[in-house]
Coordinates of C-alpha atoms in Angstrom, one line a residue:
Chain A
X72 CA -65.5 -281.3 -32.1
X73 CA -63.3 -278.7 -29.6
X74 CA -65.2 -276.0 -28.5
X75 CA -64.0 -272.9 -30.4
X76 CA -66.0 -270.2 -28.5
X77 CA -64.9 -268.5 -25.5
X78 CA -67.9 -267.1 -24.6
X79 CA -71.6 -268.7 -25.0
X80 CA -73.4 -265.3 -26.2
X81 CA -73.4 -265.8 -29.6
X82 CA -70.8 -266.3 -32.3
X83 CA -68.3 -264.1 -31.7
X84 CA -64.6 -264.2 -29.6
X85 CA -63.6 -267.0 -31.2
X86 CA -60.7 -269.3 -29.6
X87 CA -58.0 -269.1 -31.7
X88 CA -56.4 -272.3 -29.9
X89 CA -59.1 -274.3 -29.9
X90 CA -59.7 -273.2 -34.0
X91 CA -56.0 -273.9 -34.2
X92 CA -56.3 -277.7 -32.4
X93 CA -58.7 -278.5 -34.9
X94 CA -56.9 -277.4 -38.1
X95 CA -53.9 -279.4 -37.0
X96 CA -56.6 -282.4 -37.0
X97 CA -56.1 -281.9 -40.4
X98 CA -52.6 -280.8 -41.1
X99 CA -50.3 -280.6 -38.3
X100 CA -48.3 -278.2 -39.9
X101 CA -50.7 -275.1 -39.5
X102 CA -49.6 -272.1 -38.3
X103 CA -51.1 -270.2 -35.5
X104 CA -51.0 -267.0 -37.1
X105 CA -52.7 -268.1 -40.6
X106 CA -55.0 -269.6 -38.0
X107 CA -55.4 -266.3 -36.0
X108 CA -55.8 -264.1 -38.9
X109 CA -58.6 -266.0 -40.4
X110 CA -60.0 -266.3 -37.3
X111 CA -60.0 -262.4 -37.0
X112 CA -61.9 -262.1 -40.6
X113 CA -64.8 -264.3 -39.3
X114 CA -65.4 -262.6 -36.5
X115 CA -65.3 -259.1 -38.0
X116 CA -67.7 -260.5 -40.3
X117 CA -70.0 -262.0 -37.6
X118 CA -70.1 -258.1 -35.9
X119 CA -71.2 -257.0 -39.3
X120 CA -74.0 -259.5 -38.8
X121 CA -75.1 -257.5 -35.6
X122 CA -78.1 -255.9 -35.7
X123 CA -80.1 -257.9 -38.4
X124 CA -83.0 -259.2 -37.7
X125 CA -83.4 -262.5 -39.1
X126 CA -85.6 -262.2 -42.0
X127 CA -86.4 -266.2 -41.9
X128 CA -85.1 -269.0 -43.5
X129 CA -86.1 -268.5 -47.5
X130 CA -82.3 -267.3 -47.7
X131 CA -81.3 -269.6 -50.6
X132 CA -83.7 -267.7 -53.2
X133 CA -82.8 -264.8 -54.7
X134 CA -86.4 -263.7 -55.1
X135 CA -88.7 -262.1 -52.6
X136 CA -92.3 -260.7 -52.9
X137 CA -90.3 -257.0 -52.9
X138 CA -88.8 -257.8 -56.5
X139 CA -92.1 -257.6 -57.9
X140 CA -93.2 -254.3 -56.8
X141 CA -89.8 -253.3 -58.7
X142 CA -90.0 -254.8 -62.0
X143 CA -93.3 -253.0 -62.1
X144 CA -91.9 -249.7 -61.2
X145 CA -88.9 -250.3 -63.7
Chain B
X219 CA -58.9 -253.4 -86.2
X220 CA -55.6 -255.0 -84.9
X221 CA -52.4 -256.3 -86.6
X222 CA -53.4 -259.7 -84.8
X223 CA -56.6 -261.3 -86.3
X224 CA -59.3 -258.5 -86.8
X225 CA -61.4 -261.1 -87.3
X226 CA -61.3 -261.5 -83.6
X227 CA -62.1 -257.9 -82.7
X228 CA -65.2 -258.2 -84.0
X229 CA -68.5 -258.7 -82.4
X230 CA -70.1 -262.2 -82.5
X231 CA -73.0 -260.0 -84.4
X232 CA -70.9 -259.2 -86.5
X233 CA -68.9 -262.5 -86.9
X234 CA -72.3 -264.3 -87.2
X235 CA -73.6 -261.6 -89.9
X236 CA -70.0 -262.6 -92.1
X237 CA -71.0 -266.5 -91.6
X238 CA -74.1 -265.8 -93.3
X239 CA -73.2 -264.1 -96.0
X240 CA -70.1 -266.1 -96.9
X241 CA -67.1 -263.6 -95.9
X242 CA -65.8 -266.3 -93.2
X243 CA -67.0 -269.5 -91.6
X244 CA -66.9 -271.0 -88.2
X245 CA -63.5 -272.6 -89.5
X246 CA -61.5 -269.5 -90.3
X247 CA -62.7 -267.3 -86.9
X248 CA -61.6 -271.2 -84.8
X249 CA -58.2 -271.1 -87.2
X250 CA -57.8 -267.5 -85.9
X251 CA -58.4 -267.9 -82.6
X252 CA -56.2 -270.7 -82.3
X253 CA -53.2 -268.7 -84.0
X254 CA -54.1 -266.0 -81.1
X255 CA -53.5 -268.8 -78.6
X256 CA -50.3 -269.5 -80.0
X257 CA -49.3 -266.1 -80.3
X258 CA -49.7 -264.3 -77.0
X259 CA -50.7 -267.5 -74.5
X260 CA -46.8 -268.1 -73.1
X261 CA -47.5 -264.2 -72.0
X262 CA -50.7 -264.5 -70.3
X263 CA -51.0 -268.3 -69.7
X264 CA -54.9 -268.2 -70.1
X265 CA -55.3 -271.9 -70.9
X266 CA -55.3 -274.9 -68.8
X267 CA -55.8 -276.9 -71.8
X268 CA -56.5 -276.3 -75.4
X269 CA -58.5 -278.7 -77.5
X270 CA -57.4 -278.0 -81.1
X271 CA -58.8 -281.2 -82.8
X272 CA -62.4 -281.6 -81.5
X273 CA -62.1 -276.9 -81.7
X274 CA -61.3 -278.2 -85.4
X275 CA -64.3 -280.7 -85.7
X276 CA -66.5 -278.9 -83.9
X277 CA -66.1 -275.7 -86.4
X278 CA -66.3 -278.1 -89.4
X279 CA -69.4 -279.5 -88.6
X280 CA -70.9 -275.8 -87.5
X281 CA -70.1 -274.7 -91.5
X282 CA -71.5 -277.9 -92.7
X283 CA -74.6 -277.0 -90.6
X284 CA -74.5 -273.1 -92.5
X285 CA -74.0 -274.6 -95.8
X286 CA -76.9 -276.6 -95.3
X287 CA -79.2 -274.3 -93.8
X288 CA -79.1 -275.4 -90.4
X289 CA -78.9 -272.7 -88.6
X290 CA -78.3 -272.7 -84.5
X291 CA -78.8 -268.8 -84.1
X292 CA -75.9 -266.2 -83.0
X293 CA -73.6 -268.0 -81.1
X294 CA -73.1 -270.7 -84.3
X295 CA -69.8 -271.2 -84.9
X296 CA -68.5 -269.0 -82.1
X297 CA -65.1 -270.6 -80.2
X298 CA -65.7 -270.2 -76.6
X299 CA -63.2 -271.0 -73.4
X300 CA -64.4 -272.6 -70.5
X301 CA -63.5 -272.3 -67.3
X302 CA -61.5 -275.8 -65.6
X303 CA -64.4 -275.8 -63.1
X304 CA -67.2 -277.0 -66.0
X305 CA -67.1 -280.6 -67.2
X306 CA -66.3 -280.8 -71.2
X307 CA -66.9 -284.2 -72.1
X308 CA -64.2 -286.1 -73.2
X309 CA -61.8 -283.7 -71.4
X310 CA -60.7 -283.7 -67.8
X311 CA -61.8 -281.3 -65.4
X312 CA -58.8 -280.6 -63.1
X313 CA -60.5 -277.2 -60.9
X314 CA -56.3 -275.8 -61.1
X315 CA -55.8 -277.9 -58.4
X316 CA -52.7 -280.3 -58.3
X317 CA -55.3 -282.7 -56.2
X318 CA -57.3 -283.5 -59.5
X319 CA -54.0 -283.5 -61.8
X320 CA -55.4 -287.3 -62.9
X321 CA -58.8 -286.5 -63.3
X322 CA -60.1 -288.6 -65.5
X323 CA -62.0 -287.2 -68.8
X324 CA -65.8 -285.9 -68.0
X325 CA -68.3 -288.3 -69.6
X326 CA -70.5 -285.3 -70.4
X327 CA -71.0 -281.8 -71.0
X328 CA -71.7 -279.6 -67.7
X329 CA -75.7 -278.5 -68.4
X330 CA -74.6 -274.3 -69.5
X331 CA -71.9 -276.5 -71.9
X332 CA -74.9 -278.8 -73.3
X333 CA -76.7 -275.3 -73.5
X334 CA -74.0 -273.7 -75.5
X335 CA -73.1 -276.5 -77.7
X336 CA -76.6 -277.0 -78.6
X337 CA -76.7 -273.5 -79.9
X338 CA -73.5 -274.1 -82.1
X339 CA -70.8 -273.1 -80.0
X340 CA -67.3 -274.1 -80.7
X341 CA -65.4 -275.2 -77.3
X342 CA -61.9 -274.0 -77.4
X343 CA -60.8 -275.4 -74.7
X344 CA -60.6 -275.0 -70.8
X345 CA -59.4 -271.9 -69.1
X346 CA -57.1 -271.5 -65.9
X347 CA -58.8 -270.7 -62.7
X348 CA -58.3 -270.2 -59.1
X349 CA -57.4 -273.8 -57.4
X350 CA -61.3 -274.5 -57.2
X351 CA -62.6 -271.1 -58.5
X352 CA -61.6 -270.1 -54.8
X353 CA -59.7 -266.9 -55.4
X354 CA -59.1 -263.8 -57.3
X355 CA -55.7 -264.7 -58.6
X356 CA -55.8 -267.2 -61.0
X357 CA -52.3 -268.2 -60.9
X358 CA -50.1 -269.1 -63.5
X359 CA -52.6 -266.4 -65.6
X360 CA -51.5 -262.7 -66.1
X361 CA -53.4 -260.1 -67.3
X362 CA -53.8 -258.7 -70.9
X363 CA -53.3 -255.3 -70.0
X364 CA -49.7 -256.1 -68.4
X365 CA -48.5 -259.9 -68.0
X366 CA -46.6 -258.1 -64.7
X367 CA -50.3 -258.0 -63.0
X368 CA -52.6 -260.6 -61.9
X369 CA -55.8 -261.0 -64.0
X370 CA -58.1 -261.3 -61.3
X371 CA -59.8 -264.5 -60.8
X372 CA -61.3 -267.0 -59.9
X373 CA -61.8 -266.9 -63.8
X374 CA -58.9 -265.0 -64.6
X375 CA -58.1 -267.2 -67.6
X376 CA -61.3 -266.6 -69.2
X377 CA -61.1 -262.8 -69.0
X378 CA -57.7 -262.7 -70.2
X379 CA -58.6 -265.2 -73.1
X380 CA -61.3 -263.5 -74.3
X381 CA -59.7 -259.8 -74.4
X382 CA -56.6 -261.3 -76.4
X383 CA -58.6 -262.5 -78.8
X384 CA -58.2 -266.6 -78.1
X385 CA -61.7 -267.1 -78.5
X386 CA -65.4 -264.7 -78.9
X387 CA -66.5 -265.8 -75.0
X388 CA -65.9 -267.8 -72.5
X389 CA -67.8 -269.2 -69.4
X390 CA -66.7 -267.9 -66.1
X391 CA -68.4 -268.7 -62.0
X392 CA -69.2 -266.4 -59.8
X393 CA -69.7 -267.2 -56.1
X394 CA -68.0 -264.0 -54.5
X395 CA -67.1 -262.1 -57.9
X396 CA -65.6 -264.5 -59.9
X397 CA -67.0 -263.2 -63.1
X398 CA -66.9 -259.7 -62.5
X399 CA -63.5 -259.6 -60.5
X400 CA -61.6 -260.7 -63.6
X401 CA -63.9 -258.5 -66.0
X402 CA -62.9 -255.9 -64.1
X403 CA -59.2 -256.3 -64.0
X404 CA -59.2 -257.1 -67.6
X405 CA -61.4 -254.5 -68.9
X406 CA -64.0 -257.0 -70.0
X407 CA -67.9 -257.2 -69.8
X408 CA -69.1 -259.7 -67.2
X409 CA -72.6 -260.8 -66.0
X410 CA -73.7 -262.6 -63.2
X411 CA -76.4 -263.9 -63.6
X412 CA -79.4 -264.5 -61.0
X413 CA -79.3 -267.3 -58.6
X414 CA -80.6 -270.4 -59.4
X415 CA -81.5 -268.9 -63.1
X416 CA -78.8 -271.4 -64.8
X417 CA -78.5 -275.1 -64.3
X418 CA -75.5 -275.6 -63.1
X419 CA -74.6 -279.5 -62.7
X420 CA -71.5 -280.5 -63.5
X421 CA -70.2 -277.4 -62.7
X422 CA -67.6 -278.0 -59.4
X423 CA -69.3 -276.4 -56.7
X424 CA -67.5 -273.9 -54.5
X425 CA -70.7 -272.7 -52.3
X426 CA -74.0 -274.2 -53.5
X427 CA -76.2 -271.5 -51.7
X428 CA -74.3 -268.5 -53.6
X429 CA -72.5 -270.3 -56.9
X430 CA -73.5 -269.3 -59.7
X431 CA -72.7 -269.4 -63.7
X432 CA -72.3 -266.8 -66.5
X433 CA -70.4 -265.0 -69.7
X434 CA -67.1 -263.3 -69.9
X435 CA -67.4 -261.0 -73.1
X436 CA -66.0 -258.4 -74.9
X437 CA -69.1 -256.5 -75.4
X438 CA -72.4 -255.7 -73.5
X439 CA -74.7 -257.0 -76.2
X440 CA -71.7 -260.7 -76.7
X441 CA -72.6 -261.1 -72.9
X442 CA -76.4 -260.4 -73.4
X443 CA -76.2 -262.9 -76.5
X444 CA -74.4 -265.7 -74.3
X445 CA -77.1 -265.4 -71.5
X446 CA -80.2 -265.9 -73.6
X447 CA -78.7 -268.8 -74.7
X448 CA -77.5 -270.0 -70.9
X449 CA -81.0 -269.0 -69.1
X450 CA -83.3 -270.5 -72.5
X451 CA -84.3 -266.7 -72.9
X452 CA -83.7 -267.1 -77.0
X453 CA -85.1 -263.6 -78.7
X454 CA -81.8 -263.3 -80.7
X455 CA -83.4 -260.4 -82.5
X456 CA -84.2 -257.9 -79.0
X457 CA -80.8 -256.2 -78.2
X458 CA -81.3 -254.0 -75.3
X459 CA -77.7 -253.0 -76.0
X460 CA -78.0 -250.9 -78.6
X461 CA -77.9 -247.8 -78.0
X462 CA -78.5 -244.5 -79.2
X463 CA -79.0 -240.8 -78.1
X464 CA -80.8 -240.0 -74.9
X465 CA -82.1 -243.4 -74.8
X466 CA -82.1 -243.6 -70.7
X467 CA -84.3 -241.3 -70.8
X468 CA -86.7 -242.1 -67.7
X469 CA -84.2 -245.0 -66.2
X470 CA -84.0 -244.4 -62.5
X471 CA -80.4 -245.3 -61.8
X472 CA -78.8 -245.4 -57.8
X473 CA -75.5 -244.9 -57.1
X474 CA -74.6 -246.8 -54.1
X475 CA -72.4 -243.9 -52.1
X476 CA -71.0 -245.2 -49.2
X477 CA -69.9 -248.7 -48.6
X478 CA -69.2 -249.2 -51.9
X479 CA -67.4 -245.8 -52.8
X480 CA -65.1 -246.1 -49.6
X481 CA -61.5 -247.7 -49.6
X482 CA -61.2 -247.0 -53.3
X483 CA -58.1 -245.8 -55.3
X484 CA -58.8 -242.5 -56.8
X485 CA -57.9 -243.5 -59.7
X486 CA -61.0 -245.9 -59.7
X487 CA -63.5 -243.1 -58.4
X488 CA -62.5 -240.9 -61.1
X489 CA -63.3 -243.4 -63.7
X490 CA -67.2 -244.2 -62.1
X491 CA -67.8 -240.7 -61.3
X492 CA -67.0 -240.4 -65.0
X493 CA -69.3 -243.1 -66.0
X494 CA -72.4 -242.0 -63.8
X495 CA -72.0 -238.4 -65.7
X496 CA -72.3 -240.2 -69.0
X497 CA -75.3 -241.9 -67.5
X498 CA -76.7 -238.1 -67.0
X499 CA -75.8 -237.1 -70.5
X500 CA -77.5 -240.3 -71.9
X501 CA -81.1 -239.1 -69.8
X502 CA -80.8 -241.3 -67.7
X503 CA -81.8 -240.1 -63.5
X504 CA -79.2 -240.6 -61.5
X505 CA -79.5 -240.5 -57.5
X506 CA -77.8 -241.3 -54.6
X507 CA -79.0 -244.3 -53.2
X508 CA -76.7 -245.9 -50.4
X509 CA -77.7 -249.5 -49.1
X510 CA -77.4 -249.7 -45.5
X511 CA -77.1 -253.1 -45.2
X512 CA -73.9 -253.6 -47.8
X513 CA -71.6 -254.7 -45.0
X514 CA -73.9 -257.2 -43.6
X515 CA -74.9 -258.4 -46.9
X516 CA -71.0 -259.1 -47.5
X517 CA -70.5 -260.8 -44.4
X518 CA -73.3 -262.9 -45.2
X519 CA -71.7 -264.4 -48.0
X520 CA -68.4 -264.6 -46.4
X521 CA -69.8 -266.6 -43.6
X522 CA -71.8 -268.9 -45.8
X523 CA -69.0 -268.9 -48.6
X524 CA -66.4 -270.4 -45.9
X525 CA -68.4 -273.2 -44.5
X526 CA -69.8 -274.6 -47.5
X527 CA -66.6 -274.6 -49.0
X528 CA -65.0 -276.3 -46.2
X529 CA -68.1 -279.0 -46.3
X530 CA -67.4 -279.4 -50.0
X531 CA -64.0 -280.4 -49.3
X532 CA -64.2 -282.2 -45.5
X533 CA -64.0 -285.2 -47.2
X534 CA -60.6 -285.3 -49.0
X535 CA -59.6 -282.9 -46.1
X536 CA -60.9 -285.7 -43.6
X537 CA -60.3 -288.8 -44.9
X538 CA -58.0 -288.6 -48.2
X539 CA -54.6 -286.3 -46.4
X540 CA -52.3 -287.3 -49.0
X541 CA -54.8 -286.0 -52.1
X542 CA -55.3 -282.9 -49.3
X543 CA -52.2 -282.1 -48.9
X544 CA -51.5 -281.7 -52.6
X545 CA -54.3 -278.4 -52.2
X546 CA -52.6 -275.0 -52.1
X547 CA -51.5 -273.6 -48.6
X548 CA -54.4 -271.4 -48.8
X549 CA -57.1 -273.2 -49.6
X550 CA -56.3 -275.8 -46.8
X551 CA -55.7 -272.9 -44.4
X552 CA -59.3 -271.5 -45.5
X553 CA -60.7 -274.9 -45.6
X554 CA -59.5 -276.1 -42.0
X555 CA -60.4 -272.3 -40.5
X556 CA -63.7 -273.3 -42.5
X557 CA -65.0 -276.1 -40.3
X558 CA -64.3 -274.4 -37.5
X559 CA -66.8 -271.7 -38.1
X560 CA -69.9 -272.4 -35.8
X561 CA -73.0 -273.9 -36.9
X562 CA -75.3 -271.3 -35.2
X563 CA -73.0 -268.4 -36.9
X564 CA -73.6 -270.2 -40.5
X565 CA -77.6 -270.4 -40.1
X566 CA -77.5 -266.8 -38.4
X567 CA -75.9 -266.0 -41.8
X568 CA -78.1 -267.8 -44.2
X569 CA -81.2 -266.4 -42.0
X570 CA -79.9 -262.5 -42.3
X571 CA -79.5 -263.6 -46.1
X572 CA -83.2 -263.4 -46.3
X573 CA -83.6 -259.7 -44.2
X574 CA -80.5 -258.5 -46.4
X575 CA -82.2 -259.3 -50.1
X576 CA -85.3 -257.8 -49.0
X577 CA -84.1 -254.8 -48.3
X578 CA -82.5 -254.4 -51.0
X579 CA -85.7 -255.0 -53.5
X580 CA -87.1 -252.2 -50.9
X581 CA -84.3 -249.7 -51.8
X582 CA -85.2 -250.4 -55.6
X583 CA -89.0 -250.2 -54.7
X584 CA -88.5 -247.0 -53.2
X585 CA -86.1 -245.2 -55.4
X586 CA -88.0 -246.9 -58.5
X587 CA -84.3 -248.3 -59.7
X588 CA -83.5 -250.1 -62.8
X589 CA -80.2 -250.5 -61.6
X590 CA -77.8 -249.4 -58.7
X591 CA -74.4 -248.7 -59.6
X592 CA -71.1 -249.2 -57.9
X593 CA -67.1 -249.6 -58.7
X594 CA -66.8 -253.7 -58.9
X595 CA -63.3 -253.5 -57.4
X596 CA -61.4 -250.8 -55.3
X597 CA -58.4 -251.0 -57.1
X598 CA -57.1 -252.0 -60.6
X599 CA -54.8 -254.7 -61.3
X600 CA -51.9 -255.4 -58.6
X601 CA -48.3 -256.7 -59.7
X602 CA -48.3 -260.9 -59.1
X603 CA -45.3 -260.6 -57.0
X604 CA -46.2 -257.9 -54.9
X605 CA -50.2 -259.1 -54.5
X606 CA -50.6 -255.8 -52.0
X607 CA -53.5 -253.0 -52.5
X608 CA -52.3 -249.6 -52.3
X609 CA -54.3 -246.6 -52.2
X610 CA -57.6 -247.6 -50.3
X611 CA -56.5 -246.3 -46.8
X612 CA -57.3 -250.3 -45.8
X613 CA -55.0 -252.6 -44.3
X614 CA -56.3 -256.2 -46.2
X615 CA -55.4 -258.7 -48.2
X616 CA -56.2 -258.6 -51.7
X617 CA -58.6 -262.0 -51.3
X618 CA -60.7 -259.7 -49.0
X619 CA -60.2 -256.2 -50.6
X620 CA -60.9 -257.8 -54.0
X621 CA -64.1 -259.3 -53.0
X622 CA -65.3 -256.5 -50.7
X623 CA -67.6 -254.8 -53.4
X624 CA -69.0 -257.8 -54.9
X625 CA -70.1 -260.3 -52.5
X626 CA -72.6 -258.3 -51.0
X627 CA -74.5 -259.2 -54.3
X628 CA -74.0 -263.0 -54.2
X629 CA -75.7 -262.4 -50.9
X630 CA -78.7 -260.8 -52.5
X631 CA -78.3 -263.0 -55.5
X632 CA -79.5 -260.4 -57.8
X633 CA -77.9 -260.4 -61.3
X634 CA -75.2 -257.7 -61.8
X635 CA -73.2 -256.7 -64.7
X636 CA -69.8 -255.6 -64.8
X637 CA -68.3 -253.4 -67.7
X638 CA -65.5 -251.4 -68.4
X639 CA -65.5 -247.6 -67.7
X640 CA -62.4 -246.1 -68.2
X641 CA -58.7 -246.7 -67.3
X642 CA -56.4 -245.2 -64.4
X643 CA -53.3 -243.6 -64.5
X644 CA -51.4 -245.9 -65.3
X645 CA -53.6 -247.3 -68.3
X646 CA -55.1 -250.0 -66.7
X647 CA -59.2 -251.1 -67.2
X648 CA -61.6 -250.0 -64.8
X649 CA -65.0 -251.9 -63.9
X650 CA -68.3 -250.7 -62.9
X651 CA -70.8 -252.5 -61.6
X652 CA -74.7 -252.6 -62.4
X653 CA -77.1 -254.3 -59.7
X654 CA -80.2 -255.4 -60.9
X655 CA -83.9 -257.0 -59.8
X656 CA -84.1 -260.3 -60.9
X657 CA -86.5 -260.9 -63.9
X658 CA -85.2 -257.2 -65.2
X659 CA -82.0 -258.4 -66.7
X660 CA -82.7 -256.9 -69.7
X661 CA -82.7 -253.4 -68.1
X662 CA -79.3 -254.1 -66.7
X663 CA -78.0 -254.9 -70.4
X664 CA -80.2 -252.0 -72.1
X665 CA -78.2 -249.6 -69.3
X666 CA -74.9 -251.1 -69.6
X667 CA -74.9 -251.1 -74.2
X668 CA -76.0 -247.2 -73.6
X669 CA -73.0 -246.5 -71.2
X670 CA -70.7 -248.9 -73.2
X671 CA -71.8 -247.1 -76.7
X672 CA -71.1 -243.6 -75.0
X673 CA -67.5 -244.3 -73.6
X674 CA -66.5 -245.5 -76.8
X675 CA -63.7 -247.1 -74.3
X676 CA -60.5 -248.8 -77.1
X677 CA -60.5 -251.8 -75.3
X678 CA -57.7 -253.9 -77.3
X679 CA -54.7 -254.6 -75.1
X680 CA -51.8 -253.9 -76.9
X681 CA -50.3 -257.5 -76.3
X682 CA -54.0 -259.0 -78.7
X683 CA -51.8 -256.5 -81.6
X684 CA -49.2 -258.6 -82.1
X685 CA -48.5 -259.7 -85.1
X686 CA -50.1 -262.9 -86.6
X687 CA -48.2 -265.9 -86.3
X688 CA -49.1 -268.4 -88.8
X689 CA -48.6 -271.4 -87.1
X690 CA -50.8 -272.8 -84.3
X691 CA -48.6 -274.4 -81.1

């Protein structure tokens, strides 16, 4: 696995070469700007992340102790 | 009622209703939907493949089962599509994708098939999607409205089958807006439902942690009736969609201002400011009631939707290139971008998850919400050979504009429900978008038949009015 950061603070500044090194383990044929464009969306999405404090690891129900203080209110 | 088969306009109350007392059976509404298929399908190309003889059996046995007094409740007799991503038994499930061109047939029913069937459904056949329901395209499909415009996707065929008439309802996925997406664009009613309500095996997966199943309708109360029946909640005699005069009265409804009222056509805005004031005039309390964490909650989704779609394929994309390389350019760009998305940045994601769908029950705790309310896309249908969005102010792709409104909801995994509220300018269907807490679906339905009822929205495309032709392709 190439390292695709550039930095070690967290998951953001992705390296688009190293991203693009490991596509092309799949299909030589990739183009760097496909590549770099998708690379772009991810890490726009991981600064949207910023600033959330982890709220555990329960993240694959939908339902939370909170829903029930709605459906009674509703 | 249309020149095509008014039979088909009809709801499946009121289809079911004329089953029992002997105006029509299961075989004449399956006869007439075929004849719709054979109509106006080489305009929209809706199907991936239609299964006329066991539509035909299937609909024979269903009025045996009448005639005898066997009776399976509402959605007896009703032809349904189904989306290429759902195994049929006996027919092969291909995902759009030229990699699975030789599937083989499925042995058996996906469990929401086995659900319907039990419950008397007729299965019509299977509907085009995105190339593994990863998408909002839905190529060859077009839309209803104008076979110039995409239909949205990833179940664009569904939503385009079911407004033409080709069949009552259809089953659609929804991992990032793929059932609402394609409401939207097509001015139909979808629901998605709650995760990890529905069973969803032998459904393809697309993201396991966010996937989930539902209806494509034509009505609030022909989505409401295809739930029950999906999520084992069978009280075919409650219909929360009915609706009558001031009956919101006391219904706390937010309207999510901000993230999801920015970067949208004006067209669009119109149309759901339009909406929310019918909401007023039903009774209902309407409030402003942004979500702060909307653009987290979408990136949440994203980030989880990316990775576990590139897991799901790593190994034909690892070990089997020649089947790979028969994908689409961009799934295989998505899917090789995909594994190269951090491992920490993936469980960061799936760890906010948990933060983000908490707040949001707090924002309906606080404001005492039955629903929240927001456009489901920012623009109406785009041209297929343009695929650009104009009139947001955003530079984006449609794949990201498209999903931009809805996916912060797969990352809550409440259930929402999308339904038509009006048209643009140019005459083309508008969707609004009802969030609500799981276990109150009912309120979502109840809100959306009031709003539905009070539009009185003439949602026929004028491609389903074409005339009848008599025999079936």
């Amino acid at each position: 696995m190439p390292e695709v950061y550039k930095r070690d603070d967290g998951a953001r500044d992705m390296d688009v070469d190293a991203v693009l090194r490991h596509a092309r383990q799949i299909d030589p044929g990739f183009p760097r700007e496909a590549i770099s464009r998708y690379v772009s969306e991810i890490e726009q999405m991981a600064d949207a992340l910023q600033g959330i404090d982890p709220g555990g690891f329960d993240g694959l129900s939908a339902y939370s102790p909170a829903w029930e203080t709605t459906r009674r209110a509703s | 009622m249309s020149a095509g088969d008014p039979l088909l306009q009809l709801s499946i109350r009121e289809i079911a209703a004329g089953f029992r007392q002997g105006e029509w059976s299961p075989i004449d509404v399956t006869e007439a939907a075929l004849r719709r298929i054979a109509a106006t399908d080489a305009d929209v190309h809706a199907w991936a493949e239609v299964a006329e003889a066991s539509a035909r059996e299937s609909a024979a046995v269903a009025a045996r089962e009448l005639n005898s007094g066997v009776d399976r409740g509402p959605l007896h007799g009703m032809p349904l599509g189904i989306k290429d991503i759902f195994d049929v038994a006996g027919m092969p499930t291909r995902c759009g994708s030229r990699a699975l061109a030789a599937a083989p047939p499925a042995r058996q029913d996906a469990a929401p098939i086995a659900s319907l069937r039990a419950a008397g459904a007729v299965v019509i056949g299977k509907t085009v999607t995105q190339e593994f329901a990863a998408g909002v395209i839905s190529p060859p499909a077009r839309n209803p409205w104008d076979p110039d415009r995409i239909p949205g996707g990833s179940s664009g065929g569904s939503a385009a089958a079911v407004m033409l008439g080709h069949c009552v309802g259809a089953m659609g996925s929804d991992t990032g807006g793929s059932i609402r997406i394609p409401a939207a664009a097509c001015g139909a009613v979808g629901f998605k439902p709650t995760f990890g309500q529905i069973d969803h095996e032998g459904v393809y997966p697309l993201s396991w942690s966010l996937d989930t199943v539902g209806p494509i309708a034509r009505t609030v109360d022909d989505a409401w009736l295809m739930w029950q029946i999906l999520s084992g909640v069978n009280a075919p005699n409650d219909a929360p969609a009915a609706s009558g005069a001031d009956n919101l009265r006391g219904v706390r409804i937010g309207v999510a201002r901000g993230f999801f009222f920015d970067g949208v056509q004006p067209g669009v805005l119109a149309s759901v400011d339009a909406a929310i004031e019918s909401l007023r005039e039903l009774g209902a309390t309407v409030i402003d009631a942004p979500w702060d964490n909307a653009a987290a909650a979408r990136a949440a989704a994203f980030i989880i939707n990316r990775v576990e779609t590139a897991a799901v394929h790593d190994e034909y994309a690892r070990n089997e290139p020649e089947r790979f390389a028969l994908y689409g350019d961009d799934l295989r760009l998505r899917i090789a971008a995909g594994r190269a998305i951090p491992a920490t940045l993936y469980l960061r994601a799936l760890r906010a998850r948990a933060a983000i769908r908490d707040s949001m029950s707090r924002l309906f705790a606080t404001h005492e919400l039955g629903a929240l309310l927001a456009p489901t896309l920012p623009t109406t249908a785009v041209l297929a050979d343009e695929l650009t969005l104009t009139g947001t102010g955003r530079d984006e792709s449609i794949g990201a504009g498209w999903t931009r409104l809805t996916m912060p909801y797969n990352a809550t995994g409440q259930p929402v429900l999308s339904l038509p509220s009006g048209f643009d300018q140019k005459g083309l269907p508008v969707g609004v978008q009802l969030a609500g807490a799981p276990g109150n679906e009912r309120m979502l339905f109840r809100i959306g038949g009031a709003l539905e009822s009070a539009l009185g929205l003439a949602l026929v495309p004028p491609l389903a009015m074409t005339p009848r032709m008599e025999a079936t392709r």
